[in-house]
Coordinates of C-alpha atoms in Angstrom, one line a residue:
Chain J
M1 CA 0.0 0.0 0.1
P2 CA 1.3 3.5 -0.7
R3 CA 1.6 4.6 2.9
G4 CA 1.5 8.2 3.4
H5 CA 0.6 8.6 -0.2
K6 CA -2.5 10.6 0.6
S7 CA -0.8 12.8 2.7
K8 CA 1.8 13.5 0.3
L9 CA -0.8 14.1 -2.4
R10 CA -2.6 16.6 0.0
A11 CA 0.8 18.3 0.8
R12 CA 1.5 18.5 -2.7
E13 CA -1.9 19.9 -3.6
K14 CA -1.6 22.5 -0.6
R15 CA 1.8 23.6 -2.0
R16 CA 0.5 24.0 -5.3
Q17 CA -2.5 25.9 -4.1
A18 CA -0.5 28.2 -1.9
H19 CA 1.9 28.8 -4.7
C20 CA -0.8 29.7 -7.0
E21 CA -2.4 31.9 -4.6
N22 CA 0.7 33.8 -4.2
Q23 CA 1.3 34.4 -7.8
D24 CA -2.3 35.5 -8.3
L25 CA -3.0 32.7 -10.8
G26 CA -5.9 31.5 -8.7
A27 CA -6.2 28.1 -6.9
T28 CA -9.0 27.1 -9.3
Q29 CA -6.5 26.4 -12.1
A30 CA -4.6 23.9 -9.9
T31 CA -7.7 22.1 -8.7
V32 CA -9.0 22.0 -12.2
A33 CA -5.9 20.5 -13.3
E34 CA -5.8 18.0 -10.5
G35 CA -9.5 17.3 -11.0
E36 CA -8.9 16.4 -14.4
S37 CA -7.0 13.1 -13.8
P38 CA -9.7 11.2 -11.8
S39 CA -12.4 11.8 -14.2
S40 CA -10.4 11.2 -17.2
A41 CA -9.5 7.9 -15.4
C42 CA -13.1 6.8 -15.1
H43 CA -14.0 7.8 -18.5
L44 CA -11.3 6.2 -20.2
F45 CA -11.9 2.8 -18.8
G46 CA -15.3 2.7 -20.4
D47 CA -14.2 4.3 -23.4
R48 CA -13.2 1.9 -26.0
P49 CA -12.5 4.1 -29.0
Q50 CA -14.4 3.3 -32.2
N51 CA -12.6 1.4 -34.9
L52 CA -11.2 3.9 -37.4
P53 CA -11.0 2.6 -40.9
A54 CA -7.3 3.2 -41.9
A55 CA -8.4 5.2 -45.0
E56 CA -9.8 8.1 -42.9
T57 CA -6.4 8.9 -41.6
A58 CA -4.8 9.2 -45.0
S59 CA -7.3 11.7 -46.2
I60 CA -6.5 14.4 -43.7
P61 CA -4.8 17.1 -45.7
E62 CA -1.2 17.8 -44.7
A63 CA -1.8 21.4 -44.3
L64 CA -3.8 20.8 -41.2
Q65 CA -1.4 18.7 -39.5
G66 CA 0.8 20.4 -36.9
A67 CA -1.1 23.7 -37.3
P68 CA -1.6 25.0 -33.8
S69 CA 2.1 24.6 -32.8
T70 CA 2.0 26.4 -29.5
S71 CA 5.1 28.3 -28.6
N72 CA 4.6 27.5 -24.9
T73 CA 6.6 24.3 -24.6
T74 CA 8.3 21.8 -26.8
V75 CA 10.0 20.7 -23.8
P76 CA 8.5 19.9 -20.4
V77 CA 9.0 22.6 -18.1
S78 CA 10.2 20.2 -15.4
C79 CA 13.2 19.1 -17.3
T80 CA 14.7 22.5 -17.2
S81 CA 17.6 22.8 -15.1
S82 CA 17.4 24.9 -11.9
T83 CA 21.0 25.7 -11.7
Q84 CA 20.7 29.3 -11.3
G85 CA 20.8 29.4 -7.4
A86 CA 18.3 30.1 -4.8
S87 CA 18.2 33.9 -5.2
S88 CA 16.2 33.7 -8.4
Q89 CA 14.2 30.6 -7.2
D90 CA 10.9 32.3 -6.6
E91 CA 11.2 34.1 -10.1
K92 CA 12.0 30.6 -11.6
S93 CA 9.1 29.1 -9.7
L94 CA 6.8 31.8 -11.1
Y95 CA 7.9 31.2 -14.7
F96 CA 7.7 27.4 -14.2
S97 CA 4.3 27.4 -12.7
S98 CA 2.9 29.8 -15.1
V99 CA 4.2 28.0 -18.0
A100 CA 3.1 24.7 -16.4
E101 CA -0.5 26.1 -16.1
A102 CA -0.6 27.2 -19.6
W103 CA 0.8 23.9 -20.7
K104 CA -2.0 22.1 -18.8
K105 CA -4.5 24.2 -20.5
D106 CA -3.5 23.3 -23.9
P107 CA -5.8 20.6 -25.0
L108 CA -3.3 18.9 -27.2
N109 CA -1.1 18.2 -24.1
R110 CA -3.7 15.7 -22.7
K111 CA -3.2 13.8 -25.8
V112 CA 0.6 14.1 -25.7
V113 CA 0.4 12.7 -22.1
L114 CA -1.7 9.8 -23.2
L115 CA 0.4 9.0 -26.2
V116 CA 3.5 9.1 -24.0
N117 CA 1.8 6.5 -21.6
F118 CA 0.8 4.5 -24.7
L119 CA 4.4 4.5 -26.1
L120 CA 5.9 3.5 -22.7
H121 CA 3.5 0.6 -22.7
K122 CA 4.5 -0.5 -26.2
Y123 CA 8.1 -0.1 -25.1
Q124 CA 7.7 -2.3 -22.1
N125 CA 6.0 -4.8 -24.2
K126 CA 8.6 -4.6 -27.0
E127 CA 5.9 -4.3 -29.5
P128 CA 6.0 -2.2 -32.7
I129 CA 3.7 0.7 -33.0
T130 CA 1.6 1.7 -35.9
K131 CA 0.2 5.1 -36.9
G132 CA -3.1 3.4 -37.0
D133 CA -2.9 2.2 -33.4
M134 CA -1.8 5.4 -32.1
I135 CA -4.7 7.3 -33.8
K136 CA -7.2 4.5 -32.8
F137 CA -6.2 4.1 -29.1
V138 CA -5.0 7.6 -28.2
I139 CA -5.3 10.4 -30.7
T140 CA -8.9 9.7 -31.9
K141 CA -10.7 12.8 -32.9
D142 CA -7.5 14.9 -32.7
K143 CA -5.9 12.9 -35.7
C144 CA -5.3 16.0 -37.6
H145 CA -2.8 17.1 -35.0
F146 CA -1.2 13.7 -35.1
N147 CA 2.2 14.9 -36.1
E148 CA 2.4 17.5 -33.6
I149 CA 1.3 15.3 -30.9
L150 CA 3.8 12.8 -32.0
K151 CA 6.6 15.1 -32.0
R152 CA 5.9 16.4 -28.6
A153 CA 5.6 12.9 -27.2
A154 CA 8.7 11.6 -28.9
E155 CA 10.5 14.6 -27.2
H156 CA 9.2 13.6 -23.8
M157 CA 10.3 10.0 -24.4
E158 CA 13.8 11.1 -25.2
L159 CA 14.3 13.6 -22.6
A160 CA 12.6 11.8 -19.6
F161 CA 13.4 8.2 -20.5
G162 CA 16.3 8.3 -23.0
V163 CA 14.1 6.4 -25.5
D164 CA 14.2 7.2 -29.2
L165 CA 11.0 6.9 -31.4
K166 CA 12.0 6.0 -34.9
E167 CA 9.8 5.4 -38.0
V168 CA 10.9 2.0 -39.1
D169 CA 8.4 1.7 -42.1
P170 CA 7.5 4.9 -43.7
I171 CA 5.1 3.3 -46.1
R172 CA 3.1 1.3 -43.4
H173 CA 3.8 4.1 -40.8
S174 CA 5.1 1.8 -38.2
Y175 CA 7.4 2.9 -35.5
A176 CA 9.7 1.4 -32.9
L177 CA 11.3 2.6 -29.8
F178 CA 15.0 2.2 -29.2
S179 CA 17.0 2.9 -26.0
K180 CA 19.7 5.5 -26.4
L181 CA 21.4 3.9 -23.7
D182 CA 22.8 0.4 -24.1
L183 CA 21.1 -1.8 -21.7
T184 CA 22.7 -5.1 -21.1
Y185 CA 21.2 -8.6 -20.9
D186 CA 21.8 -8.7 -17.0
E187 CA 20.0 -5.4 -16.5
T188 CA 17.1 -6.2 -18.4
T189 CA 16.4 -9.7 -17.1
S190 CA 13.4 -9.8 -15.3
D191 CA 14.2 -12.0 -12.3
E192 CA 11.0 -13.9 -11.8
E193 CA 10.4 -15.0 -15.4
N194 CA 13.8 -15.4 -16.8
I195 CA 16.2 -16.5 -14.1
P196 CA 15.5 -20.1 -14.3
K197 CA 16.4 -20.2 -17.9
T198 CA 19.2 -17.6 -17.3
G199 CA 20.9 -20.2 -15.0
L200 CA 20.8 -22.9 -17.4
L201 CA 21.7 -20.5 -20.2
M202 CA 24.8 -19.3 -18.5
V203 CA 26.0 -22.8 -17.8
A204 CA 25.4 -23.8 -21.3
L205 CA 27.2 -20.8 -22.7
S206 CA 30.2 -21.4 -20.4
V207 CA 30.4 -25.0 -21.2
I208 CA 30.4 -24.2 -25.0
F209 CA 32.9 -21.2 -24.6
M210 CA 35.3 -23.5 -22.6
N211 CA 35.0 -26.3 -25.1
G212 CA 36.3 -24.1 -28.1
N213 CA 32.9 -22.3 -28.9
R214 CA 31.1 -25.5 -29.7
A215 CA 30.0 -28.4 -27.4
P216 CA 28.1 -31.6 -27.8
E217 CA 25.0 -31.8 -25.5
E218 CA 26.7 -34.5 -23.2
A219 CA 29.2 -32.0 -22.3
I220 CA 26.6 -29.5 -21.1
W221 CA 24.7 -32.4 -19.1
E222 CA 28.0 -33.3 -17.5
V223 CA 28.3 -30.0 -15.8
L224 CA 24.6 -29.6 -15.0
N225 CA 24.5 -33.1 -13.5
V226 CA 26.9 -31.9 -10.9
M227 CA 24.4 -29.3 -10.1
G228 CA 21.8 -31.8 -9.7
V229 CA 20.1 -31.0 -13.0
Y230 CA 19.3 -34.1 -15.1
P231 CA 18.0 -34.2 -18.5
D232 CA 14.9 -36.4 -18.0
T233 CA 14.1 -35.4 -14.5
E234 CA 11.6 -32.6 -13.6
H235 CA 13.4 -29.9 -11.8
F236 CA 11.6 -27.9 -9.3
L237 CA 13.0 -24.6 -10.8
Y238 CA 13.8 -25.3 -14.4
G239 CA 11.0 -27.7 -15.0
D240 CA 12.1 -29.8 -18.0
P241 CA 15.8 -28.9 -18.4
R242 CA 16.3 -30.8 -21.5
K243 CA 13.4 -28.9 -23.3
V244 CA 14.7 -25.7 -22.1
I245 CA 18.2 -26.3 -23.4
T246 CA 17.3 -28.1 -26.7
K247 CA 14.1 -26.2 -27.5
D248 CA 13.4 -23.1 -25.7
L249 CA 17.0 -21.4 -25.6
V250 CA 17.2 -22.4 -29.2
Q251 CA 14.0 -20.8 -30.3
L252 CA 14.8 -17.7 -28.4
K253 CA 18.1 -17.6 -30.3
Y254 CA 20.3 -17.8 -27.3
L255 CA 21.8 -21.3 -28.5
E256 CA 22.2 -22.7 -31.9
C257 CA 22.2 -26.4 -32.7
Q258 CA 24.3 -27.5 -35.5
Q259 CA 24.9 -31.0 -36.8
V260 CA 28.5 -32.1 -36.7
P261 CA 29.7 -32.3 -40.3
N262 CA 30.0 -35.6 -41.9
S263 CA 28.7 -37.3 -38.6
D264 CA 27.0 -40.6 -39.2
P265 CA 24.9 -41.1 -37.2
P266 CA 24.3 -37.5 -37.1
R267 CA 25.6 -35.9 -34.0
Y268 CA 24.7 -32.4 -32.8
E269 CA 26.5 -29.7 -31.1
F270 CA 25.7 -26.4 -29.4
L271 CA 27.1 -23.0 -30.2
W272 CA 26.1 -19.6 -29.0
G273 CA 23.2 -18.2 -30.8
P274 CA 23.0 -14.6 -32.1
R275 CA 21.0 -13.3 -29.1
A276 CA 23.7 -14.7 -26.7
H277 CA 26.4 -12.7 -28.7
A278 CA 24.2 -9.7 -28.6
E279 CA 23.3 -9.7 -25.0
T280 CA 26.3 -11.1 -23.2
S281 CA 30.0 -11.4 -23.7
K282 CA 32.7 -14.0 -23.4
M283 CA 34.1 -12.1 -20.4
K284 CA 30.7 -12.0 -18.7
V285 CA 30.2 -15.7 -19.1
L286 CA 33.9 -16.4 -18.0
K287 CA 33.1 -14.3 -14.9
F288 CA 30.0 -16.4 -14.2
L289 CA 31.9 -19.6 -14.6
A290 CA 34.8 -18.4 -12.3
N291 CA 32.3 -17.5 -9.7
M292 CA 30.7 -20.8 -9.9
Y293 CA 34.0 -22.5 -9.1
D294 CA 34.8 -20.0 -6.6
T295 CA 37.9 -18.6 -8.6
V296 CA 38.8 -15.9 -10.8
P297 CA 38.8 -15.5 -14.7
T298 CA 42.4 -15.5 -14.9
A299 CA 42.5 -19.1 -13.6
F300 CA 41.5 -20.1 -17.2
P301 CA 44.3 -18.4 -19.0
S302 CA 43.4 -19.2 -22.7
C303 CA 39.8 -18.5 -22.3
Y304 CA 40.7 -15.2 -20.4
E305 CA 42.9 -14.2 -23.4
E306 CA 40.0 -14.9 -25.8
A307 CA 37.6 -12.9 -23.5
L308 CA 39.9 -10.0 -23.5
R309 CA 40.1 -9.9 -27.2
D310 CA 36.4 -10.2 -27.4
E311 CA 36.1 -7.1 -25.1
E312 CA 38.4 -5.1 -27.1
E313 CA 36.4 -5.8 -30.2
R314 CA 33.3 -4.9 -28.8
A315 CA 34.7 -1.6 -27.2
Q316 CA 35.8 -0.7 -30.7
A317 CA 32.3 -1.6 -32.2
R318 CA 30.6 0.5 -29.5
A319 CA 33.0 3.5 -30.0
A320 CA 32.3 3.4 -33.8
A321 CA 28.6 3.2 -33.3
R322 CA 28.6 6.2 -30.9
A323 CA 30.7 8.2 -33.2
H324 CA 28.3 7.4 -36.0
S325 CA 25.2 8.2 -34.0
A326 CA 26.7 11.4 -32.6
A327 CA 27.4 12.7 -36.0
M328 CA 23.8 11.7 -37.1
A329 CA 22.2 13.3 -34.1
R330 CA 24.2 16.6 -34.0
P331 CA 21.7 18.9 -35.8
R332 CA 19.1 18.0 -33.5
S333 CA 20.9 17.8 -30.3
S334 CA 21.7 21.4 -30.4
T335 CA 18.1 22.4 -29.9
T336 CA 17.2 20.0 -27.1
S337 CA 20.5 20.0 -25.2
S338 CA 19.9 23.6 -24.1
S339 CA 16.9 22.9 -22.4
F340 CA 18.3 20.8 -19.7
S341 CA 21.7 20.2 -18.3
H342 CA 23.4 17.1 -17.0
A343 CA 24.3 17.1 -13.3
K344 CA 28.0 15.9 -13.3
Chain W
M1 CA 11.4 17.4 1.5
Q2 CA 9.2 20.6 0.7
G3 CA 11.9 22.5 -1.0
S4 CA 13.1 19.9 -3.2
A5 CA 9.7 18.8 -4.2
R6 CA 8.9 22.2 -5.6
R7 CA 12.3 22.7 -7.2
T8 CA 11.9 20.9 -10.5
G9 CA 14.3 18.0 -11.0
V10 CA 17.1 17.4 -13.4
M11 CA 17.4 14.2 -15.5
T12 CA 20.6 12.7 -16.3
D13 CA 21.3 9.3 -18.0
V14 CA 21.5 7.8 -14.5
H15 CA 17.9 8.6 -13.9
R16 CA 16.9 7.6 -17.5
R17 CA 18.6 4.2 -17.2
F18 CA 17.0 3.7 -13.9
L19 CA 13.6 4.6 -15.4
Q20 CA 14.1 2.2 -18.4
L21 CA 15.1 -0.7 -16.3
L22 CA 12.2 -0.1 -13.9
M23 CA 9.9 -0.1 -16.7
T24 CA 11.4 -3.3 -18.3
H25 CA 10.7 -5.1 -14.9
G26 CA 7.3 -3.7 -14.2
V27 CA 7.4 -3.8 -10.5
L28 CA 10.5 -4.4 -8.3
E29 CA 11.2 -4.8 -4.8
E30 CA 13.1 -2.2 -2.7
R31 CA 16.1 -4.2 -2.4
D32 CA 16.4 -4.8 -6.0
V33 CA 15.5 -1.0 -6.7
K34 CA 18.4 -0.1 -4.5
R35 CA 20.8 -2.3 -6.2
M36 CA 19.5 -1.2 -9.6
Q37 CA 20.1 2.6 -8.4
K38 CA 23.6 1.8 -7.5
H39 CA 24.3 0.1 -10.9
C40 CA 22.9 3.1 -12.8
Y41 CA 25.3 5.2 -11.0
K42 CA 28.0 2.9 -11.6
V43 CA 27.4 2.8 -15.3
H44 CA 27.2 6.5 -15.8
D45 CA 28.8 8.4 -13.0
C46 CA 31.2 6.4 -11.0
N47 CA 32.3 9.2 -8.7
A48 CA 28.9 10.7 -7.7
T49 CA 27.6 9.9 -4.4
V50 CA 24.4 7.9 -4.7
D51 CA 21.4 9.8 -3.7
K52 CA 19.2 8.4 -1.0
L53 CA 16.6 6.4 -2.8
E54 CA 13.7 8.6 -1.6
D55 CA 15.4 11.8 -3.0
F56 CA 16.5 10.1 -6.1
I57 CA 12.8 8.9 -6.8
N58 CA 11.4 12.3 -5.9
N59 CA 13.8 13.9 -8.4
I60 CA 12.5 11.6 -11.1
N61 CA 8.9 12.1 -10.1
S62 CA 9.1 15.8 -10.3
V63 CA 10.2 15.5 -13.9
L64 CA 7.5 13.1 -14.7
E65 CA 4.9 15.1 -12.9
S66 CA 3.8 16.8 -16.1
L67 CA 3.2 13.5 -17.8
Y68 CA 1.1 12.2 -15.1
I69 CA 3.4 9.3 -14.5
E70 CA 5.2 8.6 -11.2
I71 CA 7.2 6.0 -9.5
K72 CA 5.0 4.8 -6.7
R73 CA 6.0 2.9 -3.5
G74 CA 3.7 0.3 -2.1
V75 CA 4.0 -2.6 0.3
T76 CA 2.8 -6.1 -0.5
E77 CA -0.2 -7.1 1.4
D78 CA 0.9 -10.5 2.4
D79 CA 4.2 -9.9 3.9
G80 CA 4.8 -6.3 3.7
R81 CA 7.6 -6.0 1.3
P82 CA 8.2 -2.6 -0.3
I83 CA 7.6 -2.5 -4.0
Y84 CA 8.0 0.1 -6.6
A85 CA 6.4 0.5 -10.0
L86 CA 6.1 3.1 -12.7
V87 CA 2.4 4.2 -12.5
N88 CA 0.5 6.0 -15.0
L89 CA -1.9 8.5 -13.3
A90 CA -3.7 10.0 -16.4
T91 CA -5.4 6.8 -17.2
T92 CA -6.1 3.8 -15.1
S93 CA -4.2 0.6 -15.8
V94 CA -7.3 -1.1 -16.8
S95 CA -7.4 1.1 -19.9
K96 CA -3.8 0.5 -20.2
M97 CA -4.7 -3.1 -20.3
A98 CA -7.1 -2.1 -23.0
T99 CA -4.5 -2.1 -25.6
D100 CA -3.2 -5.5 -24.4
F101 CA -6.2 -7.7 -23.9
A102 CA -9.4 -8.3 -26.1
E103 CA -12.8 -7.1 -24.9
N104 CA -13.8 -10.3 -23.4
E105 CA -10.6 -10.7 -21.6
L106 CA -10.8 -7.3 -20.1
D107 CA -14.4 -8.1 -19.1
L108 CA -13.0 -11.3 -17.4
F109 CA -10.5 -9.2 -15.4
R110 CA -13.3 -6.9 -14.3
K111 CA -15.4 -9.8 -13.1
A112 CA -12.5 -11.4 -11.3
L113 CA -11.8 -7.9 -9.7
E114 CA -15.3 -7.6 -8.4
L115 CA -15.4 -11.0 -7.1
I116 CA -12.1 -10.2 -5.4
I117 CA -13.3 -7.0 -3.9
D118 CA -16.5 -8.6 -2.7
S119 CA -14.9 -11.5 -1.1
E120 CA -14.1 -11.7 2.6
S121 CA -10.7 -13.1 2.2
G122 CA -9.6 -11.0 -0.9
F123 CA -9.4 -14.1 -2.9
A124 CA -11.7 -15.4 -5.6
S125 CA -11.8 -18.9 -6.4
S126 CA -11.0 -19.8 -10.0
T127 CA -14.3 -21.9 -10.3
N128 CA -16.4 -18.7 -9.3
I129 CA -14.5 -16.7 -11.7
L130 CA -14.9 -19.2 -14.4
N131 CA -18.6 -19.7 -13.9
L132 CA -19.1 -16.1 -15.1
V133 CA -17.7 -16.8 -18.4
D134 CA -21.1 -16.8 -20.1
Q135 CA -21.8 -13.2 -18.9
L136 CA -18.7 -11.7 -20.5
K137 CA -18.9 -9.0 -23.2
G138 CA -17.4 -9.6 -26.7
K139 CA -16.6 -12.8 -28.2
K140 CA -17.6 -16.0 -26.4
L141 CA -14.9 -17.4 -24.2
K142 CA -14.6 -21.1 -23.4
K143 CA -13.8 -22.0 -19.8
K144 CA -10.6 -23.5 -20.9
E145 CA -9.5 -20.3 -22.6
A146 CA -10.5 -18.2 -19.7
E147 CA -8.3 -20.4 -17.6
Q148 CA -5.3 -19.4 -19.9
V149 CA -6.3 -15.6 -19.7
L150 CA -6.3 -15.8 -16.0
Q151 CA -2.8 -17.2 -16.2
K152 CA -2.0 -14.5 -18.6
F153 CA -3.0 -12.0 -16.0
V154 CA -0.8 -13.8 -13.4
Q155 CA 2.3 -13.6 -15.8
N156 CA 1.6 -9.9 -16.5
K157 CA 1.4 -9.2 -12.6
W158 CA -2.1 -8.2 -12.5
L159 CA -3.2 -11.2 -10.3
I160 CA -1.7 -13.5 -8.1
E161 CA -2.7 -17.1 -7.7
K162 CA -2.6 -19.1 -4.6
E163 CA -3.9 -22.6 -4.5
G164 CA -6.5 -22.2 -7.1
E165 CA -7.6 -18.8 -5.8
F166 CA -6.8 -15.3 -7.2
T167 CA -6.1 -12.1 -5.7
L168 CA -4.6 -8.7 -6.8
H169 CA -1.0 -8.4 -7.4
G170 CA 0.8 -5.5 -5.5
R171 CA 1.4 -3.9 -8.8
A172 CA -2.3 -3.9 -9.7
I173 CA -3.1 -2.4 -6.3
L174 CA -0.6 0.4 -6.9
E175 CA -1.8 1.1 -10.4
M176 CA -5.4 0.7 -9.8
E177 CA -6.3 1.9 -6.4
Q178 CA -7.7 5.2 -7.5
Y179 CA -9.8 3.4 -10.2
I180 CA -11.0 0.8 -7.8
R181 CA -12.1 3.2 -5.2
E182 CA -13.9 5.3 -7.4
T183 CA -15.8 2.4 -9.2
Y184 CA -16.7 0.5 -6.2
P185 CA -17.0 3.0 -3.6
D186 CA -19.4 0.8 -1.3
A187 CA -17.7 -2.5 -1.8
V188 CA -14.1 -1.5 -1.2
K189 CA -12.5 -2.2 2.2
I190 CA -10.2 0.3 3.6
C191 CA -7.4 -0.3 6.3
N192 CA -8.0 1.2 9.7
I193 CA -4.4 2.1 10.0
C194 CA -3.0 3.5 6.8
H195 CA -6.4 4.2 5.2
S196 CA -5.4 2.7 1.8
L197 CA -7.2 0.3 -0.2
L198 CA -7.5 -3.1 1.4
I199 CA -7.8 -6.5 -0.4
Q200 CA -6.3 -9.0 2.0
G201 CA -6.1 -8.4 5.7
Q202 CA -7.5 -9.1 9.2
S203 CA -10.7 -7.9 10.6
C204 CA -12.0 -7.4 14.1
E205 CA -14.8 -9.9 14.7
T206 CA -16.6 -7.4 16.8
C207 CA -16.7 -4.3 15.1
G208 CA -15.5 -5.3 11.7
I209 CA -12.7 -2.8 10.9
R210 CA -9.9 -4.1 9.0
M211 CA -6.2 -3.9 8.8
H212 CA -3.4 -4.9 6.4
L213 CA -1.2 -7.6 7.5
P214 CA 1.8 -5.4 7.4
C215 CA -0.1 -2.7 9.1
V216 CA -1.2 -5.1 11.9
A217 CA 2.5 -6.1 12.3
K218 CA 3.5 -2.6 12.7
Y219 CA 0.6 -1.5 15.0
F220 CA 0.8 -4.4 17.4
R221 CA 4.6 -4.7 17.4
L222 CA 6.0 -5.5 20.9
N223 CA 2.2 -5.5 22.3
A224 CA 1.7 -8.5 24.3
E225 CA -2.1 -8.0 24.5
P226 CA -3.2 -6.7 21.1
R227 CA -6.7 -5.0 21.1
C228 CA -8.7 -3.6 18.4
P229 CA -7.8 0.1 17.9
H230 CA -11.5 0.7 17.4
C231 CA -13.7 -1.2 19.8
N232 CA -10.7 -2.3 22.1
D233 CA -11.7 -5.8 22.0
Y234 CA -9.2 -8.5 22.1
W235 CA -7.6 -8.9 18.7
P236 CA -8.1 -12.6 17.8
H237 CA -5.7 -13.1 15.1
E238 CA -2.0 -14.2 14.8
I239 CA 0.2 -11.0 14.6
P240 CA 2.6 -11.3 11.8
E241 CA 6.2 -10.3 11.9
V242 CA 7.1 -6.7 10.7
F243 CA 9.2 -7.0 7.4
D244 CA 12.8 -6.7 7.9
P245 CA 14.8 -6.1 4.8
E246 CA 18.0 -6.8 6.7
K247 CA 17.0 -10.5 7.1
E248 CA 17.9 -12.4 3.9
R249 CA 14.4 -13.0 2.7
E250 CA 14.1 -14.8 -0.6
P251 CA 11.1 -13.4 -2.6
G252 CA 9.8 -15.8 -5.1
I253 CA 12.4 -17.8 -7.0
S254 CA 15.0 -15.2 -8.0
K255 CA 17.2 -15.8 -5.0
S256 CA 16.6 -19.5 -4.7
N257 CA 17.8 -20.0 -8.2
R258 CA 21.1 -18.5 -7.0
K259 CA 21.3 -21.1 -4.4
S260 CA 20.7 -23.8 -6.7
L261 CA 23.7 -22.8 -8.8
R262 CA 25.6 -22.0 -5.9
S263 CA 27.2 -25.3 -4.9
R264 CA 30.6 -23.6 -4.1
R265 CA 29.6 -20.0 -4.4
H266 CA 29.2 -17.6 -1.5

């Protein structure tokens, strides 16, 4: 339960009210703004938007799109830095609150907020986004302002969340969200769902790595048996370990299964899959392995060397990618970087 | 706290990474949140002192305020573990669910929600929920299919299942409290101590007031003779322990997995 939540809300409301009264803006504005949320909450639950036929959206004349570009904010006020020092604090607060009030009054901003929430949701589910969906679920009758709303929402996504919205298919108008920060596999694994597989996966990856980057299934089981995991026995955590390794992890592209060339009867071996290469590294896997045996990565000298080389290659690739994207982003970044500062 | 709450916050990549990770996980326990915060600092800004978690989150929330989004802190109803989720205040999460689930699935959730709220224990049995399958809006849903939809809700952390019965996940309570209180004003139960929405809890057999288990734990801590705060009658239930983050509690399976891999690890 959010303990103290109500008192926090009340305190916030009081502060906002007191502040607005001081600045002669009238407490009613604040309460109206606050009041918006609950009513929209109830309304939206019951409001399943009508199905808009796709043809309608295409017929909106281009000229109408982006028309009421309000000069108020392209950037959420609250992202602006407050580095100027306490002396001008009140002035700044006055400025912020008046801009914030104006921002709240702009009807498009409600749609921007809803669109940001929609995009976040899609981002969490790693789903692609189509213009049609955005209009159907969020924009609805404001579809002639689609571009403006989208632009503002994209800015929020970038500034607040570090997520880029890119159009991946200009013909079908489909978009995708990309993190500007390179999140790693370890970070993004949701413990409860993926950890069981992760445990097996890391073991499999380490065995494969140690074995010269390819290993037969038996080699993997040898190690797993030591941990009490057997191919044909139900495991309380992993369920059906054989299925996880030979089917699930292969399907998810963490492992690859290849037939040993010229083997008769055909034998199979496992290699790292493309997703394993993308989401983890030889060094990480080596560290995992060392940890498991209560030792250090350097205890496996040839593997350690190989892992070091791999790290170097990755660092070079990352630097090249960053240089490239910095070059691409330069024209845009000059407008947005002025609106907030990084605390260093 | 007053000063910093009004002063608008500054977002850096540390905060953005934190937000992205929190979003990816959906809901996280406080211990994991703290670890994640330290991790984000490490990645971007090794030398900076790690802000106190509360300040760190308030900072982010002040930036997200204009988007009607906030990182909310709650407490699990069964054992008082603090949890955090990124919550959307402009719409309810049920309408957030609207883009994920079909009309009949949403209606199934609504029906389950109603049964849960109306129940004495805060749990609705699978049977009772599935018996309402014929009353659902939208395309006809078979019981077998409805069972799978219920599992989808569990996987997406809207419901928790315990021995064939369903209750609301802490995340759902965090996200939907406002909606639930507005939609079911007569049926909702409120905790006598914290005044928040109550789904599971203990109740006084004399006067009927209710308290969350973690609220009971805190209120009656070190009290040899627990009495109802309202009618002063003897409190008949077992008093649970206050959640202690220091004790190495293993939530769910994430920690026990490490154990099984451990063999020789510390």
